[in-house]
Coordinates of C-alpha atoms in Angstrom, one line a residue:
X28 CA 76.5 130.0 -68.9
X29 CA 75.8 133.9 -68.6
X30 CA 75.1 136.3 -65.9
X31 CA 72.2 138.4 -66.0
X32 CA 73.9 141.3 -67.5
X33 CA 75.3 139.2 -70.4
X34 CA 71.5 138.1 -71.2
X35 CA 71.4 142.1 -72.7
X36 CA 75.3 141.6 -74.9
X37 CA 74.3 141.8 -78.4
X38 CA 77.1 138.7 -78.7
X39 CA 74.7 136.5 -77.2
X40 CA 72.6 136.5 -79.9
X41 CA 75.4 136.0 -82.4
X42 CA 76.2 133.0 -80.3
X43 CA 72.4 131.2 -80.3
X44 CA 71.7 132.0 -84.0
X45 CA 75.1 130.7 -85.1
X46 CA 73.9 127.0 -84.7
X47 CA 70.5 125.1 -83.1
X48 CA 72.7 123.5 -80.9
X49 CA 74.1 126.1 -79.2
X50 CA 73.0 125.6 -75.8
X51 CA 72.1 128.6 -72.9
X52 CA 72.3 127.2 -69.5
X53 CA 70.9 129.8 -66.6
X54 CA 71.8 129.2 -62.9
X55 CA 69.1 129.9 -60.6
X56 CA 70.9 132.8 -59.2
X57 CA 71.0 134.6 -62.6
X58 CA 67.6 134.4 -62.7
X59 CA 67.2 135.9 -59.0
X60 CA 69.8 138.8 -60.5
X61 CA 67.4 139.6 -63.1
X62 CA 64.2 139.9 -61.1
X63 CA 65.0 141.0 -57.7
X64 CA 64.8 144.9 -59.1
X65 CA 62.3 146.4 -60.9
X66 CA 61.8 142.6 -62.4
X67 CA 59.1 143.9 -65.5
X68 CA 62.0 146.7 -67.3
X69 CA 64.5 144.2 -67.0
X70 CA 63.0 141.2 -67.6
X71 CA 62.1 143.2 -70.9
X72 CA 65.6 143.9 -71.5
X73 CA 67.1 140.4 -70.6
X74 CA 64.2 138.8 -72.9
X75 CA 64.9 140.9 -75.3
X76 CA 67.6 138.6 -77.3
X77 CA 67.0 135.0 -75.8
X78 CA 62.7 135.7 -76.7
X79 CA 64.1 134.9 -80.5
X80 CA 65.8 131.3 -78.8
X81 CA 63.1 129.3 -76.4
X82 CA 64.4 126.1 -77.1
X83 CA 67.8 126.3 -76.5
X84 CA 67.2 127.6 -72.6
X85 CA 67.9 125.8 -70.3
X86 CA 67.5 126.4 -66.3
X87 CA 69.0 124.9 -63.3
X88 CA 67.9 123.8 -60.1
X89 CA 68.8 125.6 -57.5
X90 CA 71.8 124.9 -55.7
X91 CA 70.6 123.6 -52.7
X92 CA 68.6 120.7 -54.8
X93 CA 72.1 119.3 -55.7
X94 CA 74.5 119.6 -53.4
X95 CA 74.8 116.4 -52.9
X96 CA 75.4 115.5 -56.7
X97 CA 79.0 114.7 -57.5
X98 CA 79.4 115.6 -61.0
X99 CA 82.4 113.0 -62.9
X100 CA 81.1 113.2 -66.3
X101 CA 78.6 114.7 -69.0
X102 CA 76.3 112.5 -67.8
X103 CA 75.5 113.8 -64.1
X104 CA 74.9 117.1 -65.8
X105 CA 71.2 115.8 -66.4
X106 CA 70.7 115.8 -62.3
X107 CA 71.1 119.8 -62.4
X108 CA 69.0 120.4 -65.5
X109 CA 65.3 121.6 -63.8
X110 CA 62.9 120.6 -66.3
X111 CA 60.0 122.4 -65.1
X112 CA 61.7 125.8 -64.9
X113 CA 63.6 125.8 -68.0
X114 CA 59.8 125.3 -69.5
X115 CA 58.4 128.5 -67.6
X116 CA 61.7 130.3 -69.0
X117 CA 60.8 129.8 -72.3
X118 CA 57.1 130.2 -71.7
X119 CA 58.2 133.3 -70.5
X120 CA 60.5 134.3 -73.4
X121 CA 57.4 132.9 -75.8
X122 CA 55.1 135.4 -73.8
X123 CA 57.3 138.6 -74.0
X124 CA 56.3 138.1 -77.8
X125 CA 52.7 137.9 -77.3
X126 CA 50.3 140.6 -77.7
X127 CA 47.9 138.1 -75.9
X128 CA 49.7 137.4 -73.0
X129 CA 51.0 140.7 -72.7
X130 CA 48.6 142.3 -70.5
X131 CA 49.5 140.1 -67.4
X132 CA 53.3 140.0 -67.9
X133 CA 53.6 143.0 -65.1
X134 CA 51.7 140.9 -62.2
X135 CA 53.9 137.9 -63.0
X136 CA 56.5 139.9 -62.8
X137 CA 56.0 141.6 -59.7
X138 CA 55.5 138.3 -58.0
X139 CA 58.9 137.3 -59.5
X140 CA 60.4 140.5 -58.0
X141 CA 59.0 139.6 -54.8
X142 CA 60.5 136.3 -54.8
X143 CA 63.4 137.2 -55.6
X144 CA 63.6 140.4 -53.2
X145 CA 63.5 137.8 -50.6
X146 CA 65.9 135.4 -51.5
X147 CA 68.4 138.7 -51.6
X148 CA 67.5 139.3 -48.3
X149 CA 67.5 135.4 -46.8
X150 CA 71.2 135.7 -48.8
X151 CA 72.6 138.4 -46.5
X152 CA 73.0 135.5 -44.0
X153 CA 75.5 133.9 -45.8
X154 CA 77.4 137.2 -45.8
X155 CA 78.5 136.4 -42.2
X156 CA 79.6 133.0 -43.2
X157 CA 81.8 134.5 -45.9
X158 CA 83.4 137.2 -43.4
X159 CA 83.7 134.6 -40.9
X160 CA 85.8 132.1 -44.3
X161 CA 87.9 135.5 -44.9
X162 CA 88.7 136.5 -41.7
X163 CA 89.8 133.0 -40.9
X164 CA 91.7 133.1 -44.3
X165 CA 93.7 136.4 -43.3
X166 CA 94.8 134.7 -40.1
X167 CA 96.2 131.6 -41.7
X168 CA 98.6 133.7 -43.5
X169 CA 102.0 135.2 -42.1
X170 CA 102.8 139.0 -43.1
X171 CA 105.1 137.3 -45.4
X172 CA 102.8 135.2 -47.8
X173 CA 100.3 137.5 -47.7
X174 CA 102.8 140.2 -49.5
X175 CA 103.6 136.9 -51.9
X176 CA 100.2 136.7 -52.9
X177 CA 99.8 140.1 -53.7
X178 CA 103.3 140.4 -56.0
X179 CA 101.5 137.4 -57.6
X180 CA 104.4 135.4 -58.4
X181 CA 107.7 133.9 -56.6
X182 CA 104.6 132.0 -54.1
X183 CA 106.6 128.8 -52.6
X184 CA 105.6 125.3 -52.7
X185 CA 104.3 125.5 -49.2
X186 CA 102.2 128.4 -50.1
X187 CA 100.3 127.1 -52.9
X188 CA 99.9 123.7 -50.3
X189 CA 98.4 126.1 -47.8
X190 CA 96.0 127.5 -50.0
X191 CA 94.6 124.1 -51.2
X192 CA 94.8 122.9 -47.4
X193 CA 92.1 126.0 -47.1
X194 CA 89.7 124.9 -49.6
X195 CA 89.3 121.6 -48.2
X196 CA 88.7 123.2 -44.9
X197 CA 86.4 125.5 -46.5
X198 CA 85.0 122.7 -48.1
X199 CA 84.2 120.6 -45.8
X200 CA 82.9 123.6 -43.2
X201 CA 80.3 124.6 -46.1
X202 CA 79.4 120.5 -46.1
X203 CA 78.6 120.5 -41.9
X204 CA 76.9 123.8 -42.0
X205 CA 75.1 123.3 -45.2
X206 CA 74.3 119.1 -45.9
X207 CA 75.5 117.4 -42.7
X208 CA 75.7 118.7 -40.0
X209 CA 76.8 115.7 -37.9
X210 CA 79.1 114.3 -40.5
X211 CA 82.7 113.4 -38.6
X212 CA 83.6 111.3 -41.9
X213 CA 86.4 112.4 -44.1
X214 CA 85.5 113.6 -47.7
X215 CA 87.1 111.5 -50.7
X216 CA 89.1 114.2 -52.2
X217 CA 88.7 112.9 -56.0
X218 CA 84.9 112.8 -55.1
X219 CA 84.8 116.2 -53.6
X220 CA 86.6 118.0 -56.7
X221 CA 82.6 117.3 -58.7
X222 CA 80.8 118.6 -55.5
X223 CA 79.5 122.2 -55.9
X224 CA 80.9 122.5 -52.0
X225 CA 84.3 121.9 -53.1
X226 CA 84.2 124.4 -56.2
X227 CA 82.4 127.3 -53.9
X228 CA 85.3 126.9 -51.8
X229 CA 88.0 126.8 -54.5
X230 CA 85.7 130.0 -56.0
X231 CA 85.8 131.6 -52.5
X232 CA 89.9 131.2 -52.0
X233 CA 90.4 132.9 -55.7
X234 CA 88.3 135.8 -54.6
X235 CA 89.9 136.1 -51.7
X236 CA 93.3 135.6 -53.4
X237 CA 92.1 138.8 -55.8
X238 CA 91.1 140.5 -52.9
X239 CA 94.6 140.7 -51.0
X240 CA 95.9 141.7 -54.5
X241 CA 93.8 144.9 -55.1
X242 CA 94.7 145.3 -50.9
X243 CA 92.4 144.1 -48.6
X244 CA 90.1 146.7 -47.6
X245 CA 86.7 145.9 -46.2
X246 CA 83.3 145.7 -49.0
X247 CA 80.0 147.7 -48.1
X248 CA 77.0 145.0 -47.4
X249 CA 75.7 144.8 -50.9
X250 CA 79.3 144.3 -52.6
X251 CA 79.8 141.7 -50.0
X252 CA 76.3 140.4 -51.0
X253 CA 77.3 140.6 -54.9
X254 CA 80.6 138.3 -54.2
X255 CA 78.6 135.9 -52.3
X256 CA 76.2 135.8 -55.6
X257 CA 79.2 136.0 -57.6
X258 CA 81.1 133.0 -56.7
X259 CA 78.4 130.7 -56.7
X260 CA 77.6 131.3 -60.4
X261 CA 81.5 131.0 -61.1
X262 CA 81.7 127.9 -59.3
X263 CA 78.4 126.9 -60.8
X264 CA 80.0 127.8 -64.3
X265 CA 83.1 125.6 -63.7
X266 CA 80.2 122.6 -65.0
X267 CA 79.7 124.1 -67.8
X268 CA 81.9 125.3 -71.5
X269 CA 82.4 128.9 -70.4
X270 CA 81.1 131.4 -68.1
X271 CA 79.6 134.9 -70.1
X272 CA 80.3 137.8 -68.5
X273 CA 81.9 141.0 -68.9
X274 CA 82.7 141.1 -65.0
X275 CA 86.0 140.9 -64.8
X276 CA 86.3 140.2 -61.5
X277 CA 83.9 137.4 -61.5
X278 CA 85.9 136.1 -64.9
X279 CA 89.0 135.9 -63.3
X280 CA 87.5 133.3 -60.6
X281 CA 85.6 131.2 -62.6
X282 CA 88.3 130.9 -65.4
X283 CA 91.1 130.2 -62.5
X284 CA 88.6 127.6 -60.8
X285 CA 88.2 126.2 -64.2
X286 CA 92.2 126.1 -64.7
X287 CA 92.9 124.3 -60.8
X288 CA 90.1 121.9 -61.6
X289 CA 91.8 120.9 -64.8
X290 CA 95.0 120.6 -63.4
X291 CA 93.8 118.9 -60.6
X292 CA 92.0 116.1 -63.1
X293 CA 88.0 117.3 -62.4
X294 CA 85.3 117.5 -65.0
X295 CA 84.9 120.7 -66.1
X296 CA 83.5 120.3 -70.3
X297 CA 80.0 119.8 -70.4
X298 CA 79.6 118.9 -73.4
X299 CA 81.6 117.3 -76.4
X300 CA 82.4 119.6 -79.4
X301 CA 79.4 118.9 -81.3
X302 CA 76.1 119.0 -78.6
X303 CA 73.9 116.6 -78.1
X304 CA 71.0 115.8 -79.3
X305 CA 68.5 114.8 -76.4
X306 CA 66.5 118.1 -74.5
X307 CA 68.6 118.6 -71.5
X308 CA 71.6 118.9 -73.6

């Protein structure tokens, strides 16, 4: 699964024409990445490599069409898998290649950029959430841990339980606000750990675990913005084989997300090692 940077990395093209099979799967917000500025040079750009690869896209639904899917095995991977816009994708891709369809590329783009110019700007309300998660983060932890989290090692046992006491809290706080608002029921953890809620949370904790680190200081709006972006395609990624991306900081969550959930006994491969046949592979 890449971000929209690593739809321009020459790699990626290495990687589709190695083998038929070899799958691209695009979260909705990558998409949003790639049109919400000056959508017609770099859609150009992004289409550039995939254009040669229609069939083996594959798009999302956006994250608010599943967030009540609780994904155990290769087989709920089918309930993210949005038919109809992994078709206009590759439409898309097919048209960047036509001289015929050419001539209105711009317009659809610039409805695309529109689009997705609001959705950037219906996102910046989650920013406040995301302060309000961090701020409640910092005061959970004693002077103490906090100076154990940034030395990065030596963290006690009661530590590490803190932490994972916070993304259930997280967790469940993103469920209330964000599917149920009148739920009082306890989530099944085991359940939880293939909700997306569950690895936004985990996704936010790591960021905010990186963040002490580096030392804490506050992010202008559109970082902020970014790292709200950001962690929902890492946790989105933790689905999926690997995440591609030369962002290290949004590497180093998804790949750490990837590591609890393993450890903790989630799903986290997609797909066996040779893919599967059927469309939505």
């Amino acid at each position: 699964m890449p971000d929209s940077n690593y739809l321009r990395d020459e790699r990626l093209k290495k990687y589709l024409s190695a083998h038929t099979q070899h799958r691209l799967v695009i979260a909705d917000l990558t998409l949003i990445e790639m049109f919400k500025n000056n959508a017609l040079g770099t859609a150009r750009d992004s289409l550039k490599i995939v254009a040669d690869f229609p069939d083996q896209l594959f798009v999302l639904k956006p994250t608010h069409l599943w967030l009540d899917v609780k994904v155990c095995s290769e087989a709920d991977l089918q309930q993210l898998i949005d038919p109809d816009r992994s078709a206009d994708l590759r439409q898309l891709s097919r048209d960047y290649r036509s001289e015929k369809a050419l001539h209105d590329f711009g317009d659809r783009m610039k409805a695309r950029e529109r689009e997705a110019s609001q959705y950037m700007e219906e996102l910046k309300e989650q920013v406040g959430l995301l302060e309000t998660s961090l701020q409640n983060l910092l005061r959970e932890f004693s002077p103490s841990e906090l100076a154990q989290i940034r030395k990065g090692k030596g963290m006690t046992r009661s530590l590490k339980e803190k932490m994972f006491n916070l993304v259930d809290e997280v967790t469940v706080e993103f469920v209330r606000i964000n599917q149920e608002p009148g739920r009082t029921a306890a989530l099944n953890r085991r359940e939880a750990h293939g909700m997306f809620a569950y690895r936004y949370a985990l996704c936010i904790v790591i960021a905010f675990i990186s963040w002490v680190k580096i030392n804490g200081q506050p992010k202008k709006l559109h970082r902020r913005v970014n790292d709200v972006v950001d962690n929902q395609i890492a946790a989105t990624s933790t689905y999926f084989n690997e995440i591609l991306t030369n962002d290290k900081d949004l590497l180093f969550v998804a790949s750490n997300a990837r590591e609890v959930l393993k450890n903790l006994g989630a799903f986290v491969r997609p797909f066996p090692r040779e893919a599967p046949t059927d469309e939505n592979g």
